[in-house]
XYZ file of C-alpha atoms in Angstrom:
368
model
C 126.657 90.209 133.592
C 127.353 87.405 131.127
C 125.136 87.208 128.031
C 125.571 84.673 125.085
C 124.407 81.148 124.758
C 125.647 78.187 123.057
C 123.491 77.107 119.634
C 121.498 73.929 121.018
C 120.175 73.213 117.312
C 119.983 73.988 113.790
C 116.780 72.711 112.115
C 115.555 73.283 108.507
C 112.271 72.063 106.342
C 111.517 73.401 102.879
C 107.778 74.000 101.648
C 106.723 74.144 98.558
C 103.804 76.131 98.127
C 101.502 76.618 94.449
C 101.573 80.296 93.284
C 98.047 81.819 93.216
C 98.207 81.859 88.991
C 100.951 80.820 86.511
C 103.907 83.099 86.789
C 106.575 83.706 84.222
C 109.435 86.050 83.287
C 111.902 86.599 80.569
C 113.487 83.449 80.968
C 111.289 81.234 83.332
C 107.738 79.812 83.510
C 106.690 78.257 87.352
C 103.791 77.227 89.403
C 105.183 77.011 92.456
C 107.703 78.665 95.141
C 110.105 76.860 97.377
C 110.794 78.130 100.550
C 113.100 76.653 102.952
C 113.143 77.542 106.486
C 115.937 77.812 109.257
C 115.372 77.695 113.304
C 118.584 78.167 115.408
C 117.740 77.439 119.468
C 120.341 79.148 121.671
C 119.028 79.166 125.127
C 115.333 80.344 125.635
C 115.310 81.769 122.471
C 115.055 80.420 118.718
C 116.127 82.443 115.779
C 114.404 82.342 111.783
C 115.522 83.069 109.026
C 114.976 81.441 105.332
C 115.879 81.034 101.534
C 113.815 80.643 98.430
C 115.727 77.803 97.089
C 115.378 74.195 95.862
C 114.696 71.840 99.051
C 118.173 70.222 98.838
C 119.254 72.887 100.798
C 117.724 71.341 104.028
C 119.832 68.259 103.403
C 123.256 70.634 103.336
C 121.912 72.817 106.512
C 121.418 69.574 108.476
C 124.489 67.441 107.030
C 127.075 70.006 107.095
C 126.456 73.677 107.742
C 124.270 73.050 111.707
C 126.464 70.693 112.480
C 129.536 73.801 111.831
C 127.270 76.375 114.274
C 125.958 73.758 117.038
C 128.202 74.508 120.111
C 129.047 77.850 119.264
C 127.921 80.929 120.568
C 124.982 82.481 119.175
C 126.266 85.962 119.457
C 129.443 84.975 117.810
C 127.489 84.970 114.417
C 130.682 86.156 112.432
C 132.759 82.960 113.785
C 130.018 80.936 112.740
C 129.715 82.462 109.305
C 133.486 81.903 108.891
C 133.273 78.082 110.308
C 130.691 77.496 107.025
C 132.494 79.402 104.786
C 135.478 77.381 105.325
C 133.750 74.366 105.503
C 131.949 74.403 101.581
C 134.923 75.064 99.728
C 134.478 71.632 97.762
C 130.905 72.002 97.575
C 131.301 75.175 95.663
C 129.846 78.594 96.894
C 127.574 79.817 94.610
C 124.342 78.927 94.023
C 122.294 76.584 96.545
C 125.428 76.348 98.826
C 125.363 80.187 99.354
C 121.383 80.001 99.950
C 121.726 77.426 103.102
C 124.401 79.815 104.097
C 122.231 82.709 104.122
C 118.845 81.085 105.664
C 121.189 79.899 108.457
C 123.069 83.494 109.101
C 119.982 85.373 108.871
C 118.273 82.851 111.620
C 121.566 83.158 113.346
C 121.493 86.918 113.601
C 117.421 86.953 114.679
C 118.351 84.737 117.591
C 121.306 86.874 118.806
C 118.783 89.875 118.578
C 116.223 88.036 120.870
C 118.536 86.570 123.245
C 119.664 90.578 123.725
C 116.416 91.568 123.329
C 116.693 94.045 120.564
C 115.321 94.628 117.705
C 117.612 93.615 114.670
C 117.799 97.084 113.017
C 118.883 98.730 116.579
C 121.748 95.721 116.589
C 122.828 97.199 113.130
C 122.064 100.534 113.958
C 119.742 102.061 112.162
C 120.696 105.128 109.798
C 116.815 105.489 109.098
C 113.286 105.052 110.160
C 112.237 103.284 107.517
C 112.839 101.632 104.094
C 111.520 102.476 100.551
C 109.912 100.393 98.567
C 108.415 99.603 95.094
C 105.748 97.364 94.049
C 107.046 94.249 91.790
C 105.366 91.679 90.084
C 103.877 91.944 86.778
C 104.761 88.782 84.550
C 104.982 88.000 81.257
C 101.847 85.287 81.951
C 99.694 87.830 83.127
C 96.858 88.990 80.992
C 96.153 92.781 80.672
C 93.082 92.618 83.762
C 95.659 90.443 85.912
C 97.877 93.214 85.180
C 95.719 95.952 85.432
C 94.736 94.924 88.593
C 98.272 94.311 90.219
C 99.333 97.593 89.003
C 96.107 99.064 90.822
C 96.448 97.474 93.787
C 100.223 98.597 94.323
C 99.073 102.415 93.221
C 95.470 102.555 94.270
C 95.364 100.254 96.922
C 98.922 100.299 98.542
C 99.854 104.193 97.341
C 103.373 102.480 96.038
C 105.664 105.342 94.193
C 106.912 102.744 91.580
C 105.877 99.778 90.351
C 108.212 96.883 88.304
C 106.683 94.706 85.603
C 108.768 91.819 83.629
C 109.886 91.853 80.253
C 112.026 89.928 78.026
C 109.636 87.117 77.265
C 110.472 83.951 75.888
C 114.514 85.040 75.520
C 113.494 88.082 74.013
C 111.351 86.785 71.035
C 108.325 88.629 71.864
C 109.886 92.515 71.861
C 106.365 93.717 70.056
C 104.198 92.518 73.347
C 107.025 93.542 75.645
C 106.313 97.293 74.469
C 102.760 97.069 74.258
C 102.825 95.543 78.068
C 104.925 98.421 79.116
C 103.090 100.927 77.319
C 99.644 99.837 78.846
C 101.619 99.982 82.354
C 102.366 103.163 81.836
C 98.717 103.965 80.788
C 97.576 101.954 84.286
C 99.639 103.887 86.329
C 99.799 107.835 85.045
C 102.261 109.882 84.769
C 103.956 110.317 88.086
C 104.557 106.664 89.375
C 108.198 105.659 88.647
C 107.461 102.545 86.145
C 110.702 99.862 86.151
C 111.486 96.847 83.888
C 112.994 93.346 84.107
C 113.934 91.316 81.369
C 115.933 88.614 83.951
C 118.713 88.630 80.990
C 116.595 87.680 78.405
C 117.613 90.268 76.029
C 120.521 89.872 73.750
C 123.251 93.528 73.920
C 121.928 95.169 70.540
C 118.216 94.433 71.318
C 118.068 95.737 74.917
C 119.222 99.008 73.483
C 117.361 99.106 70.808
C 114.036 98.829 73.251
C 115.678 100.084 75.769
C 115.124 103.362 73.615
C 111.568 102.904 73.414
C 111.494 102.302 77.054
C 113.104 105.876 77.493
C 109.926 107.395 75.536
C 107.856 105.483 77.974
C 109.369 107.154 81.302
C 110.691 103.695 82.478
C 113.240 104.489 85.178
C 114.931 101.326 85.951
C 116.084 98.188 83.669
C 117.071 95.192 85.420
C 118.792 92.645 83.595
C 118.522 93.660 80.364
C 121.429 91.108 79.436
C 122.350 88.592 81.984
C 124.145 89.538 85.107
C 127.277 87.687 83.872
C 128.114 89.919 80.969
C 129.925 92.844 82.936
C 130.476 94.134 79.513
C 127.109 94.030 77.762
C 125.330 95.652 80.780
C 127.809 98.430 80.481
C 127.227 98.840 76.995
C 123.504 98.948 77.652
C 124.020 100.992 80.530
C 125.928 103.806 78.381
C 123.210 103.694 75.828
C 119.524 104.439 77.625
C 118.127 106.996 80.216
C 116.692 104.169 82.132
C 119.307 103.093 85.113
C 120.676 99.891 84.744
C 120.580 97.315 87.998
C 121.536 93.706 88.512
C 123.445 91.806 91.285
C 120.486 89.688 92.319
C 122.150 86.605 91.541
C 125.147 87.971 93.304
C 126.461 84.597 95.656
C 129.771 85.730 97.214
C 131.577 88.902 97.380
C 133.551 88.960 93.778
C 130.224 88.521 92.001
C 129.518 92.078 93.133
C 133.123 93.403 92.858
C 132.967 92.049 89.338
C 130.017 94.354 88.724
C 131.094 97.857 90.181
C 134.452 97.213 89.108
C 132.914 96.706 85.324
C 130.909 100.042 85.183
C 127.814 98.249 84.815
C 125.387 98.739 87.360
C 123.985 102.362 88.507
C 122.270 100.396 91.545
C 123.533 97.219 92.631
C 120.731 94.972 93.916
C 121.600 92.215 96.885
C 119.402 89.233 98.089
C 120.065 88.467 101.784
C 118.925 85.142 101.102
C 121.553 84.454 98.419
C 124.509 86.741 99.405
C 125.316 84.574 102.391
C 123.269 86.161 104.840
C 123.166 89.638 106.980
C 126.955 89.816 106.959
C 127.708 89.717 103.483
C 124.703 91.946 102.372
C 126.457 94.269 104.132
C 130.047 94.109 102.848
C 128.537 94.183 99.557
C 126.994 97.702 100.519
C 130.275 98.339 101.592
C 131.777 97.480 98.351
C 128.785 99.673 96.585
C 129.479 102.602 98.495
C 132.912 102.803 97.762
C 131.853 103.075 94.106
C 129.163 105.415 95.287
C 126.737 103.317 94.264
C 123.415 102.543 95.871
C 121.694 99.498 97.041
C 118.209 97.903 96.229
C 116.931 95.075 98.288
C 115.740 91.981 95.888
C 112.549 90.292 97.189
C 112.442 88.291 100.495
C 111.272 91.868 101.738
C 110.595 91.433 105.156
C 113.762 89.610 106.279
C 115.458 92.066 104.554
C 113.779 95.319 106.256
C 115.748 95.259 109.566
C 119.411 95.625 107.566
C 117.839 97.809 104.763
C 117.131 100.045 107.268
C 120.550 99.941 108.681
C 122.209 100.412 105.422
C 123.324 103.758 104.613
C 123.152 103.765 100.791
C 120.037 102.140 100.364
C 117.950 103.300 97.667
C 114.591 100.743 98.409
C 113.317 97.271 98.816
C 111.597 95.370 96.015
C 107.902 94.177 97.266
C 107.826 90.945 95.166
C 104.392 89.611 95.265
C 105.420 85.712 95.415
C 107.304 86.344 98.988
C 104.576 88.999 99.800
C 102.126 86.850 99.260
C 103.852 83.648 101.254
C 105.177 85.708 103.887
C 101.803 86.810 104.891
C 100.436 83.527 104.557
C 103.156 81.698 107.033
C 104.765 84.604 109.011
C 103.056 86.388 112.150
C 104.625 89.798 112.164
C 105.279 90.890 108.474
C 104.660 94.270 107.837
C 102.815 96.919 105.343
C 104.544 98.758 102.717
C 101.015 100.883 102.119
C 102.112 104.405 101.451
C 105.878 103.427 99.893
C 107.801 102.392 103.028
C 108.379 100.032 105.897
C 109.063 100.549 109.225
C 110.499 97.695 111.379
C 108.714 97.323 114.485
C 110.888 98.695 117.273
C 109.088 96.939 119.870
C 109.840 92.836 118.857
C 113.240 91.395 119.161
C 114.809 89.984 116.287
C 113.116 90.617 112.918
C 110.055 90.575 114.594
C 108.659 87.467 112.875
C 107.162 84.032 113.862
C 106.030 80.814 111.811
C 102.673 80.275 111.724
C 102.975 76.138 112.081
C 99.799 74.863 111.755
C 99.510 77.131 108.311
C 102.393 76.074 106.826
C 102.344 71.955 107.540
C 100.593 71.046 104.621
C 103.126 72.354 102.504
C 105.557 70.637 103.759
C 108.580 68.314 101.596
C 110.887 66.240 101.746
């Protein structure tokens, strides 16, 4: 029996849809998330997959990357993943370039898995049942009752183990309400939720370890970006410094972005984002690459695309449940699922990821 199909079409639309309240982090205000969306049609079946990026990356899926995949066959997903790579050397592969790649890989892989008619994480192979996860959210805008009651509803309402709040604000300048934030987390929560931090590089070397001490008193178990993901060298130092382990890799693009990190001593978990990595392929190469530094994985945001290959991913340590894409993804997606009681199990019974757009929902949000 033959199976395979050629790819009929590539198609892509971005949405840009307001957050519920003002959002901010260490280094960033917004009002607004960007989402744009890829649909692959190989016979009967069409695949999905998606980026949070800026909207010109529906102009470089349609221009040059479908144009690289249309004809070829969908099960051939590697071949097409090459055929782009090749293909953007002038255009540069980090950054927005690597996000079209990964919206159009991850829809590439979810229509392979239909037109089988598995589910993703069984095309992987599973080495689990189901994926860890930790509430995250928690920014620098939010009052202390907006804060309070995210915290509650990832404890209380959602039984989450651990729970991520932002720090860092405005580049660091605000270290006195960064500890006071963290402190009334830690009130919020108790004793035995795991409490994590994220300063999104805001903090310069000497000043993450200098809070990064107070953070230790606090029972904060995980700093992310305390200096930015570039300096290999100050997140070691930081690293070698605090209880609290150190992560980053989220704005990991290509493959020598996370090399640079494991090879530098500067991560103890190494997070990847299938929507920036390049895609399904590459997120797992880079676990790979962890895993011969016996290091462990974390899954940044874009949660449920990611659960299928988190669950296929031997050193995994647990997906981040970001409340922008949780919130979003249950707005526009049919089939997302619940992280209430720490974990999420991909549905064994739908092929691909599981997931369909709800049209009509999402429309109005349409640019460009």
């Amino acid at each position: 029996m033959t199976v395979g199909g050629s790819v009929r079409a590539v198609e892509a639309s971005a949405y840009r849809v307001p957050t519920d309240r003002p959002e901010a982090d260490g280094t960033l205000a917004w009002s607004d998330t960007t989402i744009v969306v890829v649909r692959v049609r190989a016979g009967d079946v069409e695949g999905l997959g998606w980026t949070y990026a800026h909207s010109a990356c529906v102009e470089l899926i349609r221009a040059t990357l479908g144009p690289l995949v249309e004809g070829r066959d969908v099960l051939d997903v590697p071949a097409c993943w090459e055929a782009m790579q090749r293909a953007i050397r002038n255009l540069g592969r980090p950054g927005l370039v690597s996000c079209a790649m990964s919206a159009v890989d991850t829809a590439l892989w979810d229509a392979s898995a239909r037109l089988l008619d598995v589910p993703l994480c069984r095309l992987f192979g599973r080495v689990r049942e189901s994926a860890p996860v930790y509430g995250s959210g928690g920014f620098t805008s939010y009052g202390g009752e907006e804060l309070r009651e995210q915290l509650q509803l990832w404890t209380t309402g959602r039984a989450l183990p651990a729970v991520k709040i932002k720090v860092g604000e405005s580049w660091g300048t605000m270290p006195r309400r960064d500890l006071d934030r963290v402190a009334f987390a830690r009130e919020v929560i108790g004793d035995d939720v795991g409490l994590y931090v994220d300063a999104n590089g805001g903090y310069s070397i000497a000043q993450a370890v200098r809070i990064g001490s107070f953070f230790d008193e606090l029972d904060v178990r995980w700093f992310e970006e305390p200096v930015s993901s570039d300096d290999v060298e100050g997140l070691r130092s930081v690293r070698h410094a605090v209880a609290a382990d150190v992560a980053a890799g989220e704005y990991g693009y290509r493959l020598a972005d996370f090399a640079a990190l494991l090879a530098g001593d500067s991560v103890d978990c190494l997070q990847v984002d299938v929507t920036r990595c390049g895609g399904y392929g590459e997120w797992r190469r880079v676990a790979s690459l962890a895993a011969a530094h016996q290091r462990e994985v974390s899954g940044h945001c874009a949660q449920n695309l990611a659960a299928h290959i988190a669950v296929a991913t031997p050193n995994l340590r647990h997906l981040e449940w970001f409340h922008d894409h949780d919130r979003l993804e249950r707005m526009f997606f049919d089939g997302v699922l619940d992280p209430a009681g720490g974990a999420v199990r991909p549905d064994l019974s739908a092929a691909g990821h599981g997931m369909s757009l709800k049209e009509t929902d999402i429309q109005r949000y349409r640019v460009g």
